[in-house]
Coordinates of C-alpha atoms in Angstrom, one line a residue:
M12 CA 159.7 11.7 -52.7
G13 CA 161.5 10.5 -49.6
V14 CA 162.4 12.6 -46.6
T15 CA 164.3 11.5 -43.5
T16 CA 164.3 13.9 -40.5
D17 CA 165.7 13.9 -36.9
G18 CA 162.1 14.2 -35.6
A19 CA 162.3 17.9 -34.7
S20 CA 159.0 19.8 -34.7
V21 CA 160.3 22.2 -37.3
M22 CA 160.5 19.2 -39.7
T23 CA 157.5 17.1 -38.6
G24 CA 155.1 19.8 -37.3
S25 CA 151.5 19.3 -38.5
R26 CA 151.0 23.0 -39.3
V27 CA 154.2 24.6 -40.7
G28 CA 156.6 21.7 -40.5
L29 CA 158.6 20.8 -43.6
I30 CA 156.8 17.4 -44.0
S31 CA 153.4 19.1 -43.9
Q32 CA 154.5 21.5 -46.6
L33 CA 155.9 18.8 -48.9
R34 CA 153.2 16.2 -48.6
P35 CA 150.6 18.0 -50.8
W36 CA 153.1 18.1 -53.7
A37 CA 154.0 14.4 -53.5
S38 CA 150.6 12.8 -53.1
K39 CA 150.8 9.0 -52.5
Q40 CA 154.5 8.7 -53.5
F41 CA 155.6 10.4 -50.4
F42 CA 157.8 8.5 -48.0
Q43 CA 158.5 9.9 -44.5
H44 CA 161.0 8.4 -42.2
H45 CA 162.4 9.2 -38.7
C46 CA 166.2 9.0 -38.9
A47 CA 167.2 5.4 -37.9
A48 CA 170.4 6.7 -36.1
H49 CA 168.4 9.1 -34.0
K50 CA 165.8 6.5 -33.2
L51 CA 168.6 4.2 -32.0
E52 CA 170.0 7.0 -29.8
L53 CA 166.5 7.7 -28.3
S54 CA 166.0 4.0 -27.6
I55 CA 169.3 3.9 -25.7
Y56 CA 168.6 7.1 -23.8
H57 CA 165.1 6.0 -22.7
A58 CA 166.4 2.5 -21.8
F59 CA 169.0 3.9 -19.4
E60 CA 167.1 6.8 -17.9
I61 CA 165.1 4.5 -15.6
F62 CA 168.2 3.2 -13.8
P63 CA 169.7 5.6 -11.2
F64 CA 173.0 3.9 -11.2
M65 CA 173.4 4.7 -14.9
Q66 CA 173.0 8.4 -14.1
H67 CA 175.6 7.9 -11.4
L68 CA 178.0 6.4 -13.9
D69 CA 177.6 9.2 -16.4
K70 CA 178.0 11.8 -13.7
N71 CA 181.2 10.1 -12.5
I72 CA 182.7 10.1 -16.0
N73 CA 181.9 13.8 -16.5
S74 CA 183.2 14.6 -13.1
L75 CA 186.6 13.0 -14.0
H76 CA 186.6 15.0 -17.2
K77 CA 185.9 18.2 -15.3
F78 CA 188.5 17.5 -12.6
Y79 CA 191.3 17.0 -15.1
M80 CA 190.3 18.8 -18.3
S81 CA 188.1 21.8 -17.3
H82 CA 190.2 24.8 -16.0
A83 CA 192.5 22.3 -14.3
V84 CA 196.0 23.0 -15.8
K85 CA 197.8 21.8 -12.7
R86 CA 195.8 18.6 -12.2
K87 CA 196.1 17.8 -15.9
A88 CA 199.9 18.4 -15.7
S89 CA 200.0 16.1 -12.7
L90 CA 198.2 13.3 -14.6
A91 CA 200.7 13.7 -17.5
Q92 CA 203.7 13.5 -15.2
T93 CA 202.3 10.4 -13.5
S94 CA 201.8 8.8 -16.9
E95 CA 205.4 9.6 -17.8
A96 CA 206.7 8.2 -14.5
L97 CA 204.7 5.0 -15.0
N98 CA 205.7 4.8 -18.7
L99 CA 202.0 4.7 -19.6
V100 CA 200.2 6.3 -22.6
F101 CA 198.4 9.6 -21.7
Y102 CA 194.9 9.8 -23.1
E103 CA 192.8 12.9 -23.1
L104 CA 189.7 12.3 -21.0
K105 CA 186.4 12.8 -22.7
R106 CA 182.9 13.5 -21.4
I107 CA 179.6 12.0 -22.3
Y108 CA 177.2 14.2 -24.4
R109 CA 173.6 13.1 -24.7
I110 CA 173.2 14.9 -28.0
R111 CA 176.0 12.9 -29.7
W112 CA 176.1 9.5 -31.2
V113 CA 176.7 6.4 -29.2
A114 CA 180.3 6.2 -30.5
S115 CA 181.1 9.3 -28.4
E116 CA 180.0 7.6 -25.2
V117 CA 181.9 4.4 -26.2
S118 CA 185.0 6.6 -26.7
A119 CA 184.7 8.3 -23.3
L120 CA 184.2 4.9 -21.5
D121 CA 187.2 3.4 -23.4
V122 CA 189.6 6.2 -22.4
I123 CA 188.7 5.6 -18.7
R124 CA 189.3 1.9 -19.1
K125 CA 192.7 2.3 -20.7
S126 CA 193.7 4.9 -18.1
Y127 CA 192.3 3.1 -15.0
Y128 CA 195.6 2.4 -13.3
L129 CA 197.0 5.8 -14.2
L130 CA 193.9 7.5 -12.7
L131 CA 193.9 5.5 -9.5
T132 CA 197.6 6.3 -9.0
N133 CA 197.3 10.0 -9.7
L134 CA 194.1 10.4 -7.6
E135 CA 196.0 8.7 -4.7
N136 CA 198.8 11.1 -5.1
I137 CA 196.6 14.2 -5.2
K138 CA 194.7 13.3 -2.0
S139 CA 197.9 12.7 -0.1
P140 CA 198.7 15.5 2.5
S141 CA 202.0 16.4 0.8
S142 CA 200.6 16.7 -2.7
G143 CA 200.5 20.5 -2.7
F144 CA 196.9 20.6 -3.9
D145 CA 194.2 22.6 -2.2
D146 CA 191.7 20.9 0.2
E147 CA 188.9 21.1 -2.4
S148 CA 191.0 19.2 -5.0
K149 CA 192.0 16.6 -2.3
A150 CA 188.3 16.0 -1.3
T151 CA 187.2 15.7 -4.9
A152 CA 190.1 13.3 -5.7
S153 CA 189.2 11.2 -2.6
G154 CA 185.5 10.9 -3.8
L155 CA 186.5 10.0 -7.4
L156 CA 189.0 7.4 -6.1
K157 CA 186.5 5.7 -3.9
T158 CA 184.1 5.3 -6.9
L159 CA 186.9 4.0 -9.2
Q160 CA 188.0 1.5 -6.6
N161 CA 184.5 0.0 -6.4
V162 CA 184.5 -3.3 -8.2
R163 CA 180.8 -3.0 -8.9
Y164 CA 181.3 0.3 -10.7
Y165 CA 184.1 -1.1 -12.8
S166 CA 182.2 -4.3 -13.8
L167 CA 179.2 -2.1 -14.7
H168 CA 181.6 0.1 -16.7
L169 CA 182.9 -2.9 -18.7
F170 CA 179.4 -4.4 -19.1
L171 CA 178.1 -1.1 -20.5
M172 CA 181.0 -1.0 -23.0
D173 CA 180.1 -4.5 -24.2
I174 CA 176.5 -3.4 -24.8
L175 CA 177.4 -0.1 -26.4
K176 CA 179.9 -1.7 -28.7
L177 CA 177.1 -3.7 -30.3
L178 CA 174.9 -0.6 -30.6
E179 CA 177.8 1.5 -31.9
F180 CA 178.3 -0.8 -34.9
E181 CA 174.6 -0.6 -35.7
S182 CA 174.7 3.2 -35.3
L183 CA 177.6 3.5 -37.7
Q184 CA 175.8 1.4 -40.2
F185 CA 172.9 3.8 -40.0
Q186 CA 175.2 6.8 -40.4
R187 CA 176.8 5.6 -43.6
A188 CA 176.2 7.7 -46.7
K189 CA 175.2 4.6 -48.6
G190 CA 172.9 3.2 -46.0
T191 CA 169.8 1.4 -47.2
F192 CA 166.5 0.0 -45.8
I193 CA 167.3 -3.3 -47.4
G194 CA 168.5 -5.8 -44.8
L195 CA 167.7 -3.4 -41.9
Q196 CA 165.1 -5.8 -40.4
E197 CA 167.6 -8.7 -40.5
R198 CA 170.3 -6.5 -38.8
H199 CA 167.8 -5.4 -36.2
T200 CA 166.9 -9.0 -35.4
N201 CA 170.6 -10.0 -35.1
L202 CA 171.2 -7.1 -32.8
I203 CA 168.5 -8.1 -30.4
H204 CA 169.8 -11.7 -30.5
S205 CA 173.3 -10.5 -29.6
L206 CA 171.9 -8.4 -26.7
E207 CA 169.9 -11.4 -25.5
T208 CA 173.1 -13.4 -25.4
L209 CA 174.7 -10.9 -22.9
K210 CA 172.1 -11.8 -20.4
T211 CA 173.8 -15.1 -19.6
N212 CA 177.2 -14.8 -21.4
N213 CA 179.9 -12.3 -20.6
G214 CA 181.1 -9.9 -23.3
P215 CA 184.8 -9.7 -24.3
R216 CA 185.7 -7.0 -21.8
I217 CA 184.1 -8.8 -18.8
V218 CA 185.8 -12.0 -20.0
D219 CA 189.2 -10.3 -20.2
F220 CA 188.7 -8.7 -16.8
L221 CA 187.9 -12.0 -15.1
A222 CA 190.8 -13.8 -16.8
S223 CA 193.5 -11.2 -16.1
C224 CA 192.5 -10.3 -12.5
K225 CA 192.7 -12.3 -9.3
C226 CA 189.7 -12.4 -6.9
R227 CA 189.7 -12.9 -3.2
R228 CA 188.3 -16.3 -2.0
V229 CA 187.5 -17.6 1.5
L230 CA 189.7 -20.6 2.2
G231 CA 188.3 -21.2 5.7
T232 CA 188.2 -19.6 9.2
A233 CA 190.7 -19.3 12.0
D234 CA 189.7 -17.9 15.4
G235 CA 186.3 -16.9 14.0
Y236 CA 187.8 -14.8 11.2
P237 CA 187.9 -15.7 7.5
Q238 CA 191.1 -16.8 5.9
L239 CA 191.4 -15.0 2.5
E240 CA 193.6 -15.5 -0.5
Y241 CA 193.6 -14.2 -4.1
H242 CA 193.1 -16.7 -6.8
S243 CA 192.9 -16.6 -10.6
G244 CA 190.1 -18.1 -12.6
C245 CA 187.4 -15.8 -11.3
H246 CA 183.7 -16.2 -12.1
T247 CA 180.9 -13.7 -12.7
R248 CA 179.5 -14.4 -9.2
D249 CA 182.8 -13.2 -7.7
L250 CA 181.8 -9.7 -8.8
S251 CA 179.1 -9.7 -6.2
Y252 CA 181.2 -10.3 -3.1
S253 CA 185.0 -10.5 -3.9
N254 CA 187.7 -7.9 -4.0
F255 CA 189.9 -8.0 -7.1
A256 CA 193.6 -7.4 -7.8
C257 CA 194.2 -6.4 -11.5
P258 CA 197.3 -5.7 -13.6
S259 CA 198.1 -2.2 -14.6
G260 CA 197.7 -3.0 -18.2
P261 CA 197.6 -5.8 -20.9
G262 CA 200.5 -8.1 -20.5
S263 CA 201.8 -6.5 -17.3
S264 CA 203.5 -9.0 -15.0
D265 CA 205.0 -6.6 -12.4
P266 CA 203.3 -7.5 -9.1
T267 CA 203.9 -3.9 -7.8
E268 CA 202.0 -2.4 -10.7
R269 CA 198.5 -3.8 -9.8
F270 CA 195.4 -2.0 -8.5
E271 CA 192.8 -3.3 -6.2
L272 CA 189.1 -3.1 -6.6
K273 CA 186.9 -3.4 -3.5
Q274 CA 183.3 -4.2 -2.7
P275 CA 181.4 -1.1 -1.5
G276 CA 180.8 -0.5 2.2
S277 CA 182.9 -0.2 5.3
A278 CA 185.6 -2.6 6.5
A279 CA 183.1 -4.2 9.0
D280 CA 180.5 -4.5 6.2
R281 CA 183.0 -6.3 3.9
S282 CA 184.1 -8.6 6.7
L283 CA 180.5 -9.5 7.4
R284 CA 179.8 -10.1 3.8
N285 CA 182.9 -12.4 3.5
R286 CA 181.5 -14.5 6.4
L287 CA 178.3 -15.1 4.5
F288 CA 180.1 -16.9 1.7
D289 CA 181.8 -20.3 1.7
A290 CA 184.7 -21.3 -0.4
S291 CA 182.4 -22.1 -3.4
G292 CA 181.0 -18.5 -3.4
R293 CA 177.4 -19.3 -2.5
G294 CA 175.5 -17.1 -0.2
S295 CA 173.4 -13.9 0.0
V296 CA 174.6 -10.4 -0.6
V297 CA 173.0 -7.1 0.4
D298 CA 173.6 -4.2 -1.9
M299 CA 175.7 -1.6 0.0
G300 CA 176.4 1.0 -2.7
A301 CA 175.1 3.1 -5.5
Y302 CA 176.1 0.4 -8.0
P303 CA 174.3 -3.0 -7.6
A304 CA 176.0 -6.3 -8.4
L305 CA 176.2 -7.1 -12.1
D306 CA 174.2 -10.3 -11.7
E307 CA 171.3 -8.4 -10.2
I308 CA 171.0 -5.8 -13.1
R309 CA 172.3 -7.3 -16.3
S310 CA 169.0 -8.9 -17.4
R311 CA 167.0 -5.7 -16.4
I312 CA 169.3 -3.5 -18.5
I313 CA 169.2 -5.8 -21.5
D314 CA 165.4 -6.1 -21.3
S315 CA 165.0 -2.4 -21.1
I316 CA 167.1 -1.8 -24.2
I317 CA 165.3 -4.5 -26.2
D318 CA 161.9 -3.1 -25.2
Q319 CA 162.9 0.3 -26.4
L320 CA 164.4 -1.0 -29.6
R321 CA 161.2 -2.8 -30.4
N322 CA 159.2 0.3 -29.6
Y323 CA 161.3 2.5 -32.0
F324 CA 161.8 -0.2 -34.6
P325 CA 158.6 -2.2 -35.0
E326 CA 159.2 -5.5 -36.8
D327 CA 156.7 -4.8 -39.6
D328 CA 158.2 -1.4 -40.6
Y329 CA 161.1 -2.7 -42.6
S330 CA 160.1 -6.2 -43.5
I331 CA 158.8 -5.2 -47.0
F332 CA 162.4 -4.3 -48.0
N333 CA 163.7 -7.8 -47.3
V334 CA 162.6 -9.0 -50.7
L335 CA 165.6 -7.1 -52.2
N336 CA 168.1 -8.5 -49.8
P337 CA 170.7 -10.3 -52.0
V338 CA 171.3 -12.9 -49.3
L339 CA 167.7 -14.0 -49.4
L340 CA 167.4 -14.2 -53.2
P341 CA 166.9 -17.6 -54.9
N342 CA 170.0 -19.2 -56.5
A343 CA 170.7 -21.8 -59.2
E344 CA 169.5 -24.6 -57.0
T345 CA 166.2 -22.9 -56.2
L346 CA 165.6 -21.4 -59.7
H347 CA 162.2 -23.0 -59.9
T348 CA 161.0 -20.8 -57.0
V349 CA 161.9 -17.5 -58.7
F350 CA 158.4 -16.5 -59.7
T351 CA 157.0 -17.5 -56.3
Y352 CA 159.6 -15.4 -54.6
S353 CA 159.1 -12.5 -57.0
S354 CA 155.4 -12.1 -55.8
R355 CA 156.9 -10.8 -52.5
I356 CA 157.8 -7.5 -54.3
I357 CA 154.1 -6.5 -54.5
P358 CA 153.8 -5.0 -51.0
L359 CA 156.9 -2.9 -51.6
A360 CA 155.7 -1.7 -55.0
R361 CA 152.3 -0.9 -53.4
R362 CA 154.0 1.2 -50.8
F363 CA 155.5 3.5 -53.5
G364 CA 152.5 3.6 -55.7
M365 CA 153.8 1.1 -58.3
E366 CA 151.3 -1.7 -57.7
D367 CA 149.8 -3.6 -60.6
D368 CA 146.3 -3.0 -61.9
S369 CA 143.8 -5.7 -61.2
S370 CA 143.6 -6.7 -64.9
E371 CA 147.4 -7.0 -65.0
S372 CA 147.8 -8.9 -61.7
E373 CA 145.6 -11.8 -63.0
T374 CA 148.4 -12.7 -65.5
E375 CA 151.2 -13.1 -63.0
D376 CA 150.8 -16.9 -62.8
H377 CA 150.8 -17.4 -66.6
L378 CA 154.4 -18.4 -66.8
S379 CA 154.1 -21.2 -64.3
D380 CA 150.9 -22.6 -66.0
S381 CA 151.9 -25.8 -67.7
D382 CA 148.9 -25.5 -70.0
S383 CA 150.0 -22.2 -71.4
R384 CA 149.1 -22.0 -75.1
D385 CA 151.7 -19.5 -76.1
A386 CA 155.0 -19.0 -74.2
D387 CA 155.7 -15.7 -75.9
A388 CA 152.3 -14.3 -75.0
S389 CA 152.7 -15.5 -71.5
E390 CA 156.1 -13.8 -71.2
R391 CA 154.6 -10.5 -72.6
A392 CA 151.8 -10.8 -70.0
T393 CA 154.4 -11.4 -67.3
E394 CA 156.4 -8.3 -68.3
R395 CA 153.3 -6.1 -67.6
T396 CA 153.3 -6.9 -63.9
I397 CA 155.9 -5.7 -61.3
S398 CA 156.3 -9.1 -59.8
G399 CA 156.7 -10.6 -63.3
Q400 CA 159.4 -8.1 -64.2
F401 CA 161.2 -8.9 -60.9
G402 CA 161.0 -12.7 -61.6
L403 CA 162.4 -12.3 -65.1
L404 CA 165.2 -10.1 -63.7
L405 CA 166.1 -12.6 -61.1
K406 CA 166.1 -15.5 -63.6
S407 CA 168.3 -13.5 -65.9
L408 CA 170.8 -12.7 -63.2
I409 CA 171.0 -16.2 -61.9
T410 CA 171.4 -17.9 -65.3
S411 CA 173.1 -15.3 -67.5
H412 CA 175.2 -13.5 -64.9
S413 CA 175.9 -16.3 -62.5
V414 CA 179.5 -15.3 -61.8
D415 CA 178.8 -11.7 -60.8
F416 CA 175.6 -12.8 -59.0
C417 CA 177.6 -15.1 -56.7
A418 CA 180.5 -12.7 -56.3
Y419 CA 178.4 -9.7 -55.3
K420 CA 175.7 -11.5 -53.3
G421 CA 177.7 -11.1 -50.1
K422 CA 178.9 -7.6 -50.6
G423 CA 175.7 -5.9 -49.4
P424 CA 172.5 -4.7 -51.2
V425 CA 173.9 -1.4 -52.3
K426 CA 176.9 -2.8 -54.1
F427 CA 174.9 -5.8 -55.4
W428 CA 172.1 -3.8 -57.1
S429 CA 174.4 -0.9 -58.1
H430 CA 176.7 -3.3 -60.0
F431 CA 173.9 -4.7 -62.0
L432 CA 172.3 -1.3 -62.6
E433 CA 175.6 -0.2 -64.2
T434 CA 176.1 -3.4 -66.2
R435 CA 175.0 -2.8 -69.7
T436 CA 174.5 -6.5 -70.5
V437 CA 171.6 -6.7 -68.0
E438 CA 168.2 -6.2 -69.6
W439 CA 166.2 -4.0 -67.2
L440 CA 162.4 -3.6 -67.5
P441 CA 161.3 -0.1 -66.6
R442 CA 159.0 -0.6 -63.6
I443 CA 161.3 -2.9 -61.6
K444 CA 164.3 -0.8 -62.4
N445 CA 162.5 2.3 -61.2
L446 CA 161.4 0.6 -57.9
I447 CA 164.9 -0.6 -57.1
M448 CA 166.4 2.8 -57.8
V449 CA 163.8 4.5 -55.5
V450 CA 164.6 2.0 -52.7
L451 CA 168.4 2.6 -53.0
T452 CA 167.9 6.3 -53.1
L453 CA 165.8 6.6 -49.9
P454 CA 167.9 8.1 -47.1
I455 CA 168.0 5.8 -44.0
S456 CA 169.2 8.6 -41.7
S457 CA 169.9 12.3 -41.6
A458 CA 173.5 11.8 -40.4
E459 CA 174.9 12.8 -43.8
A460 CA 173.2 16.2 -43.7
E461 CA 174.3 16.8 -40.1
R462 CA 177.8 15.8 -41.1
G463 CA 177.7 18.5 -43.8
F464 CA 177.0 21.2 -41.1
S465 CA 179.9 19.9 -39.0
I466 CA 182.2 20.1 -42.0
Y467 CA 180.9 23.6 -42.7
K468 CA 182.0 24.7 -39.2
H469 CA 185.4 23.2 -39.7
I470 CA 185.9 25.3 -42.9
A471 CA 184.1 28.5 -42.1
Y472 CA 185.3 29.2 -38.5
D473 CA 185.9 32.6 -36.9
R474 CA 189.1 33.4 -38.7
R475 CA 187.8 32.5 -42.2
T476 CA 184.5 34.5 -42.2
R477 CA 185.3 36.3 -45.5
L478 CA 185.1 33.2 -47.6
A479 CA 183.0 33.9 -50.7
P480 CA 179.8 31.7 -50.9
K481 CA 181.1 30.2 -54.2
T482 CA 184.4 29.3 -52.7
L483 CA 182.8 27.8 -49.6
E484 CA 180.5 25.8 -51.8
H485 CA 183.4 24.3 -53.7
L486 CA 185.3 23.5 -50.5
L487 CA 182.2 21.8 -49.1
R488 CA 181.6 19.8 -52.3
I489 CA 185.2 18.6 -52.4
R490 CA 185.2 17.7 -48.7
I491 CA 181.9 15.9 -48.7
N492 CA 181.9 14.2 -52.1
G493 CA 185.6 14.3 -53.1
P494 CA 188.1 11.5 -52.9
P495 CA 190.1 10.9 -49.7
L496 CA 193.1 13.2 -49.1
M497 CA 195.4 10.1 -49.5
K498 CA 194.4 9.9 -53.2
F499 CA 195.1 13.6 -53.9
K500 CA 197.9 14.2 -56.4
P501 CA 198.9 17.8 -56.4
D502 CA 201.7 17.6 -59.0
I503 CA 199.5 18.6 -62.0
Y504 CA 198.2 21.6 -60.1
V505 CA 201.6 22.7 -58.9
N506 CA 203.0 22.4 -62.4
D507 CA 200.1 24.3 -63.9
W508 CA 200.6 27.1 -61.4
L509 CA 204.3 27.3 -62.3
K510 CA 203.5 27.4 -66.0
K511 CA 201.4 30.5 -65.5
H512 CA 204.5 32.3 -64.1
W513 CA 203.1 33.0 -60.7
R514 CA 205.8 34.0 -58.2
S515 CA 205.2 33.8 -54.5
D516 CA 207.8 36.6 -53.8
A517 CA 206.3 39.0 -56.3
P518 CA 205.0 42.4 -54.8
G519 CA 201.3 42.0 -53.8
G520 CA 201.1 38.6 -55.3
Q521 CA 201.1 40.0 -58.9
R522 CA 202.0 37.9 -62.0
Q523 CA 205.6 38.5 -63.0
K524 CA 207.2 37.4 -66.2
E525 CA 210.2 35.2 -66.0
S526 CA 213.3 36.3 -67.7
N527 CA 215.1 34.1 -70.3
V528 CA 217.8 33.5 -67.7
D529 CA 215.3 31.8 -65.5
E530 CA 214.2 29.4 -68.3
E531 CA 217.4 27.4 -67.8
N532 CA 216.5 26.6 -64.2
K533 CA 212.8 26.0 -64.8
D534 CA 213.1 22.2 -65.3
S535 CA 215.2 21.8 -62.2
D536 CA 212.9 23.9 -60.1
S537 CA 209.9 21.9 -61.2
D538 CA 211.6 18.6 -60.4
L539 CA 212.5 19.9 -57.0
L540 CA 208.9 21.0 -56.2
S541 CA 207.5 17.8 -57.6
G542 CA 209.8 15.9 -55.3
L543 CA 208.4 17.7 -52.3
F544 CA 204.9 16.3 -53.0

């Protein structure tokens, strides 16, 4: 028995929790797992909570959402009018919810990024004396504008998006209905390697920002004051001391539609900071705002995330499942290593109570013994062990099903093993088949169950409270397990309804017999209705 929970006490409590109630019934075949998607969210949350500037960033995004979307009809209308005047797409702002998946936070950050020039322009309009807004709105707009114009805030915003995009992909893999533990350790290792790369290399959004914007450089001095000019080809170090001029959107070449991002601090502070740098950009910078320079924090942020990921996903927890990873299986060139490789299945079999008896395990090397007296007897002895069955299975797949073996090897573990489990020409021995089916059945996360509750709320909302339990069950079953709506063909159901002589205009929705006169128009009516679908 396998159970995956979100870690709530009602599920994992030692006294009356669901796990404690189920364990006595399952004995040693019980597999308990904390939802991988939830563990990923917890690792992100705990990695960010130690940085005050991350709390500032979340608060600013939620403040923007509240300013425009929460009881703010006039301000929202003003933003829509500004987007129309600038010929820009209007996106609904979103807020960050800590109880939602990382994809929700990525979406909120991306909307801000896409609407940056629009927000700056509209906030500038609102805070102007002639805008017609009250003093409180003007003061709030001024504070939000000051934050958005901070180049350190914007660079942190983009850097965070590059990080969360990597984590979002991993989270979506965990949330899939057909997610599996096979290959999880490899994906986790690749994720950490990708995060490590962001310590020294910029992600796609930072790269695009530095390539499309112009940064202010010090050309020299005149009368004791620095001579400044905007240049393209900016570097990461420019984020620490330079102001930036950026286009309003991708591909925009209009010089009037640009927004400026400034370093934090007063005009005197910025002038002093500019004097500290020469034309090459070398010098020392003192942090003058709530958001530090990106170079000062990027390694600390990445290290914090990696530490939390290793804490919630220890390396040894999922390594036993790697033996079933199709990418790691032997091939035709390494066929002689099949039975050596198959011995790696033993720890996985032991975990689920399918280990070999001591008397049986002594025979696992018989097939590779060159002095074997009887090949048939040796094969029968091999079939009695789980590792022997796995070795014979692999040998059969590589030699007798080589085309499918190569074709499905790169399609993921679920498609690979499901294909051969459904192929009748594959000879499956019972113990290895049972083990692989158990591993494929184990739920990697509880996202599918939570998705069911969300679908339930979409169907049984306040105006549909009288749905019968049976009807609600059918609707949920179709919505969760049924084919996509694009594949639905209603013609047969409409024609069946017409054949039963149901009339929508009949009193009280009663069945009404059609007259003989109507029979002549029956075919034409059916053709017309079929054409509508």
